[in-house]
mmCIF file of C-alpha atoms in Angstrom:
data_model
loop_
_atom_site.group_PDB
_atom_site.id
_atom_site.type_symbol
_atom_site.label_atom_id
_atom_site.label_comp_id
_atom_site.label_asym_id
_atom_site.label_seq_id
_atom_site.Cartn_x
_atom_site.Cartn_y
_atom_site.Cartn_z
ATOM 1 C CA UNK A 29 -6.362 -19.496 -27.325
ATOM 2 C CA UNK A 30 -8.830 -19.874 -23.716
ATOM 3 C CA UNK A 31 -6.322 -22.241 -22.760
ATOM 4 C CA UNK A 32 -3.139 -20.440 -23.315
ATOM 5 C CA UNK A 33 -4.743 -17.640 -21.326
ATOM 6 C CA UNK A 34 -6.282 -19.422 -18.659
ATOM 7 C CA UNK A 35 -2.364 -21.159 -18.639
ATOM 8 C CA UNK A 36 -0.147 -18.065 -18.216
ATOM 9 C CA UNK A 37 -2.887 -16.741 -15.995
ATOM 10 C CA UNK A 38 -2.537 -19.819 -13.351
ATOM 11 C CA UNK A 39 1.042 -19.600 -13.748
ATOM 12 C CA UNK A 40 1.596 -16.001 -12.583
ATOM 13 C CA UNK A 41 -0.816 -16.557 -9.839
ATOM 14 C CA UNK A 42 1.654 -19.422 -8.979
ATOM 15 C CA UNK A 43 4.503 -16.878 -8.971
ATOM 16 C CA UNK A 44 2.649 -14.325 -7.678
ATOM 17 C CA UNK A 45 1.830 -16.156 -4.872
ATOM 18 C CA UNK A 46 5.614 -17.637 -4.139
ATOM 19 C CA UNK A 47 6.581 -13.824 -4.120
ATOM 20 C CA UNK A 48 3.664 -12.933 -1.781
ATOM 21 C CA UNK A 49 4.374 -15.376 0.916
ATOM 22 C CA UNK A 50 7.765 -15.201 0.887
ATOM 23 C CA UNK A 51 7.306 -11.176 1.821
ATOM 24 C CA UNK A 52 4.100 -12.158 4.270
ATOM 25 C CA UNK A 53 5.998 -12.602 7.373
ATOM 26 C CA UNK A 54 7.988 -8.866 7.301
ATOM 27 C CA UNK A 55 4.618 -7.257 5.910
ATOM 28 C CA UNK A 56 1.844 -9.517 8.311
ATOM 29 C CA UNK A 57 -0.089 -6.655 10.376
ATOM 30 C CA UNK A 58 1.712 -3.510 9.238
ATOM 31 C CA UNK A 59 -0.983 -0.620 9.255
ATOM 32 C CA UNK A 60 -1.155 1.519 6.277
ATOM 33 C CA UNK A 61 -2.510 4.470 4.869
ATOM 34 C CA UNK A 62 -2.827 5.084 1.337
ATOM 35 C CA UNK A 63 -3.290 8.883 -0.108
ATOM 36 C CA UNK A 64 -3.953 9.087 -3.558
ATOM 37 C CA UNK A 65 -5.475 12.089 -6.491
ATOM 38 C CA UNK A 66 -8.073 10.661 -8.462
ATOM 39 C CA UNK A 67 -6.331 7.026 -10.041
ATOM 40 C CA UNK A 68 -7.476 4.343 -8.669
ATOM 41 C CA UNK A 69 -5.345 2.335 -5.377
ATOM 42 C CA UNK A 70 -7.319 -0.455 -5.845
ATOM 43 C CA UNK A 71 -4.554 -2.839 -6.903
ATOM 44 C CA UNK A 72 -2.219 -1.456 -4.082
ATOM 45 C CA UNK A 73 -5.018 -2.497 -1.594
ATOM 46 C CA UNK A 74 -5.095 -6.147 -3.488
ATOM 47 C CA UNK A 75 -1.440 -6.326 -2.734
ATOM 48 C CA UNK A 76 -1.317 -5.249 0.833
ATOM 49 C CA UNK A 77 -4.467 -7.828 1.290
ATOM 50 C CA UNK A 78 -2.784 -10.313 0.325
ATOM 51 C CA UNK A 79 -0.383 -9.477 2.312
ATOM 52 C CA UNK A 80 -2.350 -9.465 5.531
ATOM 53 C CA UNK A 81 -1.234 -5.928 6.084
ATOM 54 C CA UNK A 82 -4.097 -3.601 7.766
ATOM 55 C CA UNK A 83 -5.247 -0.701 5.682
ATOM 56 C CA UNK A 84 -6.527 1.713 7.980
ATOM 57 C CA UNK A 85 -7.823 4.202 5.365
ATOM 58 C CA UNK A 86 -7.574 4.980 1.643
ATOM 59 C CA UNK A 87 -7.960 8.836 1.437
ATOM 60 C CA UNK A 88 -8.955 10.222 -2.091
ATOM 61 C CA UNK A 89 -8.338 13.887 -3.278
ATOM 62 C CA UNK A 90 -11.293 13.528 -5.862
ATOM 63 C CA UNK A 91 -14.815 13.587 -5.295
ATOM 64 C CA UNK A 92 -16.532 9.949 -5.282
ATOM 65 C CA UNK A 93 -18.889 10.786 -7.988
ATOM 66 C CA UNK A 94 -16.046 11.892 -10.289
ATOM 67 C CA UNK A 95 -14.406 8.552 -9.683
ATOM 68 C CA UNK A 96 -17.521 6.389 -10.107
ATOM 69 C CA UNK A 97 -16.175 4.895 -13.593
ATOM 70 C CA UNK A 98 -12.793 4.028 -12.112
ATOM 71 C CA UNK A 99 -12.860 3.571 -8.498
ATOM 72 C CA UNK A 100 -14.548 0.061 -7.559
ATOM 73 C CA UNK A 101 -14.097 0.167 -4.139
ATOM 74 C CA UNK A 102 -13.932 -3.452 -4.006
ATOM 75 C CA UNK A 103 -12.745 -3.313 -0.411
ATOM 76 C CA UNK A 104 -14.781 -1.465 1.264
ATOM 77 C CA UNK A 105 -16.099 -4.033 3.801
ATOM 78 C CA UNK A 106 -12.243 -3.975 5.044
ATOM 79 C CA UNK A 107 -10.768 -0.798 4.648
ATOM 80 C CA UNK A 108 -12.324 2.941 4.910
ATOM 81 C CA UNK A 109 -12.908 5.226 2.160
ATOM 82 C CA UNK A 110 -12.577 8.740 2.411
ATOM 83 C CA UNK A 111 -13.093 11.486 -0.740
ATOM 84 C CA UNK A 112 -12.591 15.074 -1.452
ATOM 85 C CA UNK A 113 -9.900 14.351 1.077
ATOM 86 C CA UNK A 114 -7.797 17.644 2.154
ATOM 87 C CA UNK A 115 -4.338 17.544 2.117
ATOM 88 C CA UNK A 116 -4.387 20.239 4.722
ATOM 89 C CA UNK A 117 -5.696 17.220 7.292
ATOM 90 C CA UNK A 118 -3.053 14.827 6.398
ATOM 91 C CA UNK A 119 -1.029 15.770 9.756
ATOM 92 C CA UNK A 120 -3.476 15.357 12.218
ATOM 93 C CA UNK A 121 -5.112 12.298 10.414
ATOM 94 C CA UNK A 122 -1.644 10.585 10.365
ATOM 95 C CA UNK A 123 -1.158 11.626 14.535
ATOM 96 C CA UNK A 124 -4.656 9.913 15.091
ATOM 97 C CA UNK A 125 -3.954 6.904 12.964
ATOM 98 C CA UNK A 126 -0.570 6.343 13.883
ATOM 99 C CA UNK A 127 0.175 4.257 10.533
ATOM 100 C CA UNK A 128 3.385 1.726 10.280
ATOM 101 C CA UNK A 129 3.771 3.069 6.744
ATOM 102 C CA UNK A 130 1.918 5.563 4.385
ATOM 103 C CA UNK A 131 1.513 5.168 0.451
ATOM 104 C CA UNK A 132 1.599 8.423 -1.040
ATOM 105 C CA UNK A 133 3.114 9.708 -4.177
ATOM 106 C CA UNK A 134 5.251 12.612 -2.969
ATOM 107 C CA UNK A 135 7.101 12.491 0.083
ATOM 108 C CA UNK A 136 7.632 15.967 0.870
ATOM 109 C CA UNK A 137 3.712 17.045 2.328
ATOM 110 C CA UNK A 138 4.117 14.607 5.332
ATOM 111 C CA UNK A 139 5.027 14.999 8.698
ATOM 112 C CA UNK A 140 9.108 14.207 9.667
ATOM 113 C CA UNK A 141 9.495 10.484 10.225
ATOM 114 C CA UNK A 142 6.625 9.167 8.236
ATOM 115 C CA UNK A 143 7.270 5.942 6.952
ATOM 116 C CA UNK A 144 7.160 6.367 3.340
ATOM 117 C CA UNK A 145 5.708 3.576 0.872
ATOM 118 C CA UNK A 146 6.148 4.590 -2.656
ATOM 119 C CA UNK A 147 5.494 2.949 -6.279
ATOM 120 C CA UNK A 148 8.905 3.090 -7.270
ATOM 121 C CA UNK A 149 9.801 -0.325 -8.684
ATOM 122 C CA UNK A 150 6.486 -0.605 -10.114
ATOM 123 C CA UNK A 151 7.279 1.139 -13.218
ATOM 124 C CA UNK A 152 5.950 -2.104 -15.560
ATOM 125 C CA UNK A 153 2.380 -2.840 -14.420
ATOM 126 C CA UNK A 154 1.067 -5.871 -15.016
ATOM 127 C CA UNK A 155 1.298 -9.643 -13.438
ATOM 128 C CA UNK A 156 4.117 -8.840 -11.405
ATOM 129 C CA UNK A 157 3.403 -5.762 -10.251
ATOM 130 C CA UNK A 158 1.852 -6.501 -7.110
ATOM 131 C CA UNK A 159 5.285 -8.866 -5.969
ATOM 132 C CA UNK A 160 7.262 -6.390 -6.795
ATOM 133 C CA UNK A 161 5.524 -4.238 -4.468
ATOM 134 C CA UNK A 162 6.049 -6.434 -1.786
ATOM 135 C CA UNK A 163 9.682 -6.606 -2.125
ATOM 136 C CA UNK A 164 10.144 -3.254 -1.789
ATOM 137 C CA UNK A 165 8.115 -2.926 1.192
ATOM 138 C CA UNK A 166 9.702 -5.838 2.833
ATOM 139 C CA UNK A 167 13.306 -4.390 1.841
ATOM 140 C CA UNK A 168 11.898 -0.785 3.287
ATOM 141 C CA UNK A 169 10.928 -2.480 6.503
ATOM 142 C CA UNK A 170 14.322 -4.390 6.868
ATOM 143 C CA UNK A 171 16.143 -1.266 6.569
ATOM 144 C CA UNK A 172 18.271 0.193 9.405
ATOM 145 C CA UNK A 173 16.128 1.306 12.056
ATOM 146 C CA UNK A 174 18.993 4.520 12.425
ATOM 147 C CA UNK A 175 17.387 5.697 8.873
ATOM 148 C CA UNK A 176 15.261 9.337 9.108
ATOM 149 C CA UNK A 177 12.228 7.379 7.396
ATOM 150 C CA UNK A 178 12.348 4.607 9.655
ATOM 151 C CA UNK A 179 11.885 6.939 13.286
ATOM 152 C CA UNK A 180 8.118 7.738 13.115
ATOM 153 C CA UNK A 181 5.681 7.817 15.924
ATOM 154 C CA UNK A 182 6.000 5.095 18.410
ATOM 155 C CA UNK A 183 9.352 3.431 17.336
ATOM 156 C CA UNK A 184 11.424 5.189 20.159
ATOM 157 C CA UNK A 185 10.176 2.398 23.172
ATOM 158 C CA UNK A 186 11.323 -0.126 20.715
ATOM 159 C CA UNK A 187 15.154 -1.149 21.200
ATOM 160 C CA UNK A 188 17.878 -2.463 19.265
ATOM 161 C CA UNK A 189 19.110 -5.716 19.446
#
């Protein structure tokens, strides 16, 4: 049974991977910013990794020692970790930071304009949760720059073709 593991393991990778770089080029050097309660992002940040897009920060309602048992921070030589994180700071931190996109769950405690990631479409977690992740941040990006999500921060010196 090793082998039939290891198997299907190599061969999601293999479509994993397919999925991944076929999304790279949209997703390559976004900036992020992922808000979360107290579950763990970690697999989001393996996604947008692997992605090469730039987490800027991964901002955590709950206190680090009450996430110790399920919060690895595996990525913390690449991406900053912030706890007992107060919503009531979101604004300004998002001014300062000037994300391309931010992960959050609910849309409606962020400032007009923010470009909104969301786990929709993630529903089944598992092998190929992470591609189809990147889909829907590739489709998100491709979308009409006219859209109300799409006209955050900087975008107004950029012009249409």
């Amino acid at each position: 049974r090793p082998e039939q593991t290891e198997t299907l393991i190599r061969k999601e990778r293999a479509r994993y991977e397919l999925e991944i770089a076929a999304a790279r080029p949209a997703l390559r050097g976004k900036t992020l910013v992922v808000f979360g309660g107290a579950g763990s992002r970690e697999w989001v940040l393996d996604t947008a990794l692997d992605l090469e897009m730039k987490p800027l920060l991964v901002a955590i309602a709950a206190h680090e020692e009450d996430m110790k048992d399920d919060f690895e921070k595996r990525h913390q030589n690449r991406v900053s970790y912030e706890f007992a994180f107060h919503p009531d700071r979101r604004f300004k931190m998002l001014a300062d930071l000037k994300p391309d996109a931010v992960l959050i769950g609910a849309k409606h405690d962020l400032p007009p304009g923010t470009v909104f990631l969301d786990l929709i479409g993630t529903a089944h977690l598992g092998f190929a949760s992470g591609a189809q992740l990147a889909r829907r941040w590739q489709a998100l990006f491709r979308a009409p720059r006219v859209e109300g999500w799409r006209t955050a921060f900087s975008r107004t010196q950029e012009t249409r073709p």
